[in-house]
Coordinates of C-alpha atoms and ligand atoms in Angstrom, one line a residue:
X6 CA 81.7 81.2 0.7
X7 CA 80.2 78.7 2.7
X8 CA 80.3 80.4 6.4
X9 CA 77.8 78.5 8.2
X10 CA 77.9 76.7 11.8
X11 CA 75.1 74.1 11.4
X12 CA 75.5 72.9 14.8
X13 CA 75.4 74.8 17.9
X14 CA 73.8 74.9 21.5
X15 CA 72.3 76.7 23.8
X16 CA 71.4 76.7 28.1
X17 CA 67.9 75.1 26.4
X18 CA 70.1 71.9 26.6
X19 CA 73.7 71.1 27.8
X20 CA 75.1 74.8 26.8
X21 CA 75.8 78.0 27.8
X22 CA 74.6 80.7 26.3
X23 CA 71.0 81.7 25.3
X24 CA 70.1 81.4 21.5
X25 CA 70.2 85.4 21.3
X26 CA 73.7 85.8 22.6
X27 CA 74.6 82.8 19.9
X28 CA 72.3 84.7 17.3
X29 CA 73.6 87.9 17.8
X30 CA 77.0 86.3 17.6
X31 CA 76.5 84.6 14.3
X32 CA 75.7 87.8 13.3
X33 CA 78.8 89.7 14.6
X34 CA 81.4 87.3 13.0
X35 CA 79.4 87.0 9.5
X36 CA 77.8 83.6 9.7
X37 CA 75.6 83.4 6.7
X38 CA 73.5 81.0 8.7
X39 CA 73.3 79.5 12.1
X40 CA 71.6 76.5 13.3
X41 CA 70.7 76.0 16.9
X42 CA 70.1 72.4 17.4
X43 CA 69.5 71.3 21.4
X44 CA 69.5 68.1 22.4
X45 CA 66.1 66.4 22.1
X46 CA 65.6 62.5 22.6
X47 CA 63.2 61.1 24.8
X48 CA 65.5 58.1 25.5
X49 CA 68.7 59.9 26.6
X50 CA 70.0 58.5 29.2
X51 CA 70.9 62.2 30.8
X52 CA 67.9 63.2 32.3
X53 CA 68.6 67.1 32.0
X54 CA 68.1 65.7 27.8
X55 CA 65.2 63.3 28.2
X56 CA 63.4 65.2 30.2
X57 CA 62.7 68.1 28.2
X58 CA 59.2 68.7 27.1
X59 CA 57.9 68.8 23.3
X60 CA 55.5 72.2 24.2
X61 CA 58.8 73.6 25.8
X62 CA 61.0 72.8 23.0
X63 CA 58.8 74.1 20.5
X64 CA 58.1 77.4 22.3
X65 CA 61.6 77.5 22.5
X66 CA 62.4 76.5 18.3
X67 CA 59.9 79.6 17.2
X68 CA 61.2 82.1 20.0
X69 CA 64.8 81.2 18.6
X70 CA 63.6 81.4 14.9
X71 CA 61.5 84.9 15.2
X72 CA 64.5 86.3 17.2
X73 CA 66.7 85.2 13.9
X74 CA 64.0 87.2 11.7
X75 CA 64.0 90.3 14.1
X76 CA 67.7 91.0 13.6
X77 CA 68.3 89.7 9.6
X78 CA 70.1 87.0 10.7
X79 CA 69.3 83.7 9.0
X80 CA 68.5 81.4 11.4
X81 CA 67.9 77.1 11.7
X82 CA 66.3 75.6 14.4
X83 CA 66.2 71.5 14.9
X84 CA 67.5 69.1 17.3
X85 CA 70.2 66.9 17.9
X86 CA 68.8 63.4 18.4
X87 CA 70.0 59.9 19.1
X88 CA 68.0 57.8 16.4
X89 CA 66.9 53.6 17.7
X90 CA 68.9 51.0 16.3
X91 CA 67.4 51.2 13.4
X92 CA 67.7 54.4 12.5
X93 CA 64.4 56.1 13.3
X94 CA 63.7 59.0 14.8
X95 CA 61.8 58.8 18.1
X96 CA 59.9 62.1 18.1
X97 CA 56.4 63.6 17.7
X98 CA 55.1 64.4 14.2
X99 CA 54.8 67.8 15.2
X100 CA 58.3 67.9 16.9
X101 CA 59.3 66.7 13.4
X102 CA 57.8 68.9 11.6
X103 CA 58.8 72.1 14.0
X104 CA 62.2 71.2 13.0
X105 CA 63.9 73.0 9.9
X106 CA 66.8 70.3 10.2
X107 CA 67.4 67.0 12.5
X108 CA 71.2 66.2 13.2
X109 CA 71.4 62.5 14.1
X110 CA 73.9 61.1 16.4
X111 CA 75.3 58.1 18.4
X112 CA 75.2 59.4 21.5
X113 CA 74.6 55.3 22.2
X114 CA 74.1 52.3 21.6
X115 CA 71.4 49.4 22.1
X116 CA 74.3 46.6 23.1
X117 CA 73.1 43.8 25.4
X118 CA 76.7 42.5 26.0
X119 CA 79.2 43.3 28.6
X120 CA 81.6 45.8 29.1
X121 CA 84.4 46.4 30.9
X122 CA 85.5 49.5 32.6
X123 CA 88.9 50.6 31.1
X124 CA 88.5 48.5 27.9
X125 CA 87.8 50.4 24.8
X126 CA 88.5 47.9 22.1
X127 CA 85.4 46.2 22.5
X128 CA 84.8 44.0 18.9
X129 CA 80.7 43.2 19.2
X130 CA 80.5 47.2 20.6
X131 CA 82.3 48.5 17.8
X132 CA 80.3 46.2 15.4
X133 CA 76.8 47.3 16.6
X134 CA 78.0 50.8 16.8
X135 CA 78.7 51.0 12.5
X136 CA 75.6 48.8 12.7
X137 CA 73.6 51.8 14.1
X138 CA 75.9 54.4 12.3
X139 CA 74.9 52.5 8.4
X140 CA 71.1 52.3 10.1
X141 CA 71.3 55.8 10.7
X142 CA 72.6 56.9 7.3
X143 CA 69.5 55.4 5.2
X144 CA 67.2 56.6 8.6
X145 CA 65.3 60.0 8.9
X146 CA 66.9 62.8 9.9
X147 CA 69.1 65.4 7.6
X148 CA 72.7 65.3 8.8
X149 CA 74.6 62.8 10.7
X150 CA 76.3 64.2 13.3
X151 CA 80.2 63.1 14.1
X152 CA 80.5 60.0 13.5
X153 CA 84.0 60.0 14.6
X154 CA 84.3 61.8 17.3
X155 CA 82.4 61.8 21.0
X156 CA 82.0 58.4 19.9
X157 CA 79.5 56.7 23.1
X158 CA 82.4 55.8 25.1
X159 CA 81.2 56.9 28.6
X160 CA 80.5 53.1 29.4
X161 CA 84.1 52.2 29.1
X162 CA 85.5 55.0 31.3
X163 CA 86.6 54.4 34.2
X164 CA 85.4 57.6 35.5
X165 CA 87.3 60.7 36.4
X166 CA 90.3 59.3 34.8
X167 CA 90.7 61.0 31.3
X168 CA 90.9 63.9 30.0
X169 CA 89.3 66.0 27.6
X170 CA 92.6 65.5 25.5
X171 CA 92.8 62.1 26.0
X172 CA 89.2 60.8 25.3
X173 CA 89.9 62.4 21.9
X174 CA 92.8 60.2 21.6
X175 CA 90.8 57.0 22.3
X176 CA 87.9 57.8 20.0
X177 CA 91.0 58.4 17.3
X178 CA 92.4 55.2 18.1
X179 CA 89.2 53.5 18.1
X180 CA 88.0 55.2 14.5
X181 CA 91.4 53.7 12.9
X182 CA 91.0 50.5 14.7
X183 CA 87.3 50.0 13.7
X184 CA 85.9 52.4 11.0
X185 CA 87.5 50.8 7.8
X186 CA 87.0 51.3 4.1
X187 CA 83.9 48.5 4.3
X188 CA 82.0 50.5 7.0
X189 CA 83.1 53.9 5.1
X190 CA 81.7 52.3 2.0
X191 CA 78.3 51.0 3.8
X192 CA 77.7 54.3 5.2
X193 CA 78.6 56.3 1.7
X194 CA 76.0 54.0 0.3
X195 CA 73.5 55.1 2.8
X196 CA 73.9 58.7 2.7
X197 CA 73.8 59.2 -0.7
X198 CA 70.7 57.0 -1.4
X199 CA 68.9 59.1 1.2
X200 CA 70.7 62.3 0.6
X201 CA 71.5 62.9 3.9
X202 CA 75.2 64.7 4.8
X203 CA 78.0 63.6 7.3
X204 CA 79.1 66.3 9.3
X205 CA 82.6 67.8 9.5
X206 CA 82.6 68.2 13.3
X207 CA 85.3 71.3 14.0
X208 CA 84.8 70.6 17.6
X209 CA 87.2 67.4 17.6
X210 CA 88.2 67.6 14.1
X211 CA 86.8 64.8 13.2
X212 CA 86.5 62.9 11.0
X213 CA 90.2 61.8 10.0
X214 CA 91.2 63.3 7.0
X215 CA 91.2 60.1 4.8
X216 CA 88.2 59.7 5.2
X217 CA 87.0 62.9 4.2
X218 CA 88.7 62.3 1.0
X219 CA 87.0 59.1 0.8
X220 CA 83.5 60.9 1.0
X221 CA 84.5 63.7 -1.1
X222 CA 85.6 61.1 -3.8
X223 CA 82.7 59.7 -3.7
X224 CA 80.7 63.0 -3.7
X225 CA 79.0 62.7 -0.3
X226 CA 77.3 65.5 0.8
X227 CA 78.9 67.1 3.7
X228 CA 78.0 69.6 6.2
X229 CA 80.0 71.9 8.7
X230 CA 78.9 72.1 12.2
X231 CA 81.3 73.6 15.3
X232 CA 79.2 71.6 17.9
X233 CA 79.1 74.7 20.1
X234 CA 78.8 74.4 23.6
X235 CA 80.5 78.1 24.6
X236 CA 79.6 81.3 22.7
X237 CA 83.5 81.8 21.4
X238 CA 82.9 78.7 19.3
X239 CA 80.1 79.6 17.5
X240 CA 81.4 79.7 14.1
X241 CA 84.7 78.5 14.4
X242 CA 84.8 76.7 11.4
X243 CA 88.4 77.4 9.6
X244 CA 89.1 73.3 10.1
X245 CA 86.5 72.2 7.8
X246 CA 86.3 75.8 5.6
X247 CA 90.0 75.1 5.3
X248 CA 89.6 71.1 3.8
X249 CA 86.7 72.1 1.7
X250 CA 88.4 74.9 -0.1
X251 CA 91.7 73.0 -0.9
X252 CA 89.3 70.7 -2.3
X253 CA 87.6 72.9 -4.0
X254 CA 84.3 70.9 -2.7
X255 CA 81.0 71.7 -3.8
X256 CA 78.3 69.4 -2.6
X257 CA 77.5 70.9 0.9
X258 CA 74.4 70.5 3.2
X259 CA 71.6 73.2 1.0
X260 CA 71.0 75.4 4.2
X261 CA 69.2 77.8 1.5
X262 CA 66.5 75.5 0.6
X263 CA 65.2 75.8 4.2
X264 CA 65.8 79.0 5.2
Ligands
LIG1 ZN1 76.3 65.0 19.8
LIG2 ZN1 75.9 68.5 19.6

């Protein structure tokens, strides 16, 4: 079966636990590989993300991987990085190379326009959003991380005024809104020209279940991540294990080839 959480954090970014407490977990619940994948982009606009170092990230990707190796536990280590409009990937050759797998994602967007607080159903955001999303598809980079969900909507907050629950809501309501069967079929395009995967994100369940049909229909590879910010997520993958085996669907991310 394919038990794998290809998307998890650790303190070395934005989460909690260390990358042994989520190694020695994926290990404990059976996970027949993990990937730790921080935040790394040079241009994020948090500065607890950009201002990580390259010589402390890559310190950090072999300590993580030769723990994995010490305990049998097979291991991943990349980064999760917003790409440029375009699609590229802004880091180091070395970086690059240092990384067994590269998760892109819209954290956000290069839009010159303006936008107002409270207003989510922005047309010319939306538009350069899928722009950057298609970009990102035929761009570097292996998987494309949740598409649907967290969509870059901090600009449009005003803040302290949602919830959790409810910016899940909007980002749903913005996905059926926006993300039609012309940007689905764009993006489908993309990924399977470059073989990369779209992630099924089990931390917001996203994306919506049409589409997933969509991609599966039109044999997209996909790839299962949990987006793990907490150690009792690690691995909590039964949404997307759960669509994949009614499907019966085969063509997931190859974690073996880069084990
Ligand atoms: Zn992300
Ligand atoms: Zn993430």
């Amino acid at each position: 079966m394919y038990f794998v959480d290809l998307h998890t954090h650790t303190k070395f970014s934005d989460g909690q636990p260390d990358y042994k407490e989520v190694i020695n977990r994926a290990k404990e619940i059976g996970l027949k590989c993990v990937a730790i994948t921080d935040h790394f982009d040079p241009y994020d606009p948090k500065d607890e993300v950009r201002n990580i170092s390259e010589k402390d990230l890559i310190e950090f990707l072999k300590n993580a991987k030769s723990y994995g190796y010490s305990i049998s536990q097979p291991v991943l280590c990349g980064i999760e990085t917003c790409t440029d409009f375009n699609g590229n990937i802004r880091v180091s050759d070395k970086v690059f190379n240092t990384c067994d797998l590269i998760i892109t994602s819209g954290h956000y967007v290069e839009y010159e326009g303006e936008i107002k607080k409270g207003e989510y159903f922005n047309d010319f955001y939306w538009e350069s959003y899928k722009e950057k999303i298609i970009n990102m598809g035929s761009g570097q980079g292996d998987i494309i991380g949740h598409p649907e969900g967290y969509l870059p909507i901090e600009s449009m907050i005003i803040p302290n005024t949602t919830t959790y629950e409810q910016r899940k809501e909007i980002c749903k309501l913005i996905s059926e809104r926006y993300f039609d069967e012309n940007f689905i079929n764009q993006l489908t395009k993309a990924l399977i020209k470059n073989d990369k995967a779209y992630e099924l994100h089990c931390a917001t369940e996203t994306p919506r279940i049409s589409i997933i049909q969509s991609l599966m229909k039109k044999n997209v590879r996909l790839s299962v991540g949990t987006d793990a910010h907490v150690l009792q997520m690690v691995g909590r993958v039964n949404w997307a294990l759960d669509i994949l085996k009614k499907n019966n669907y085969k063509n997931l991310f190859d974690y073996l080839k880069l084990i």
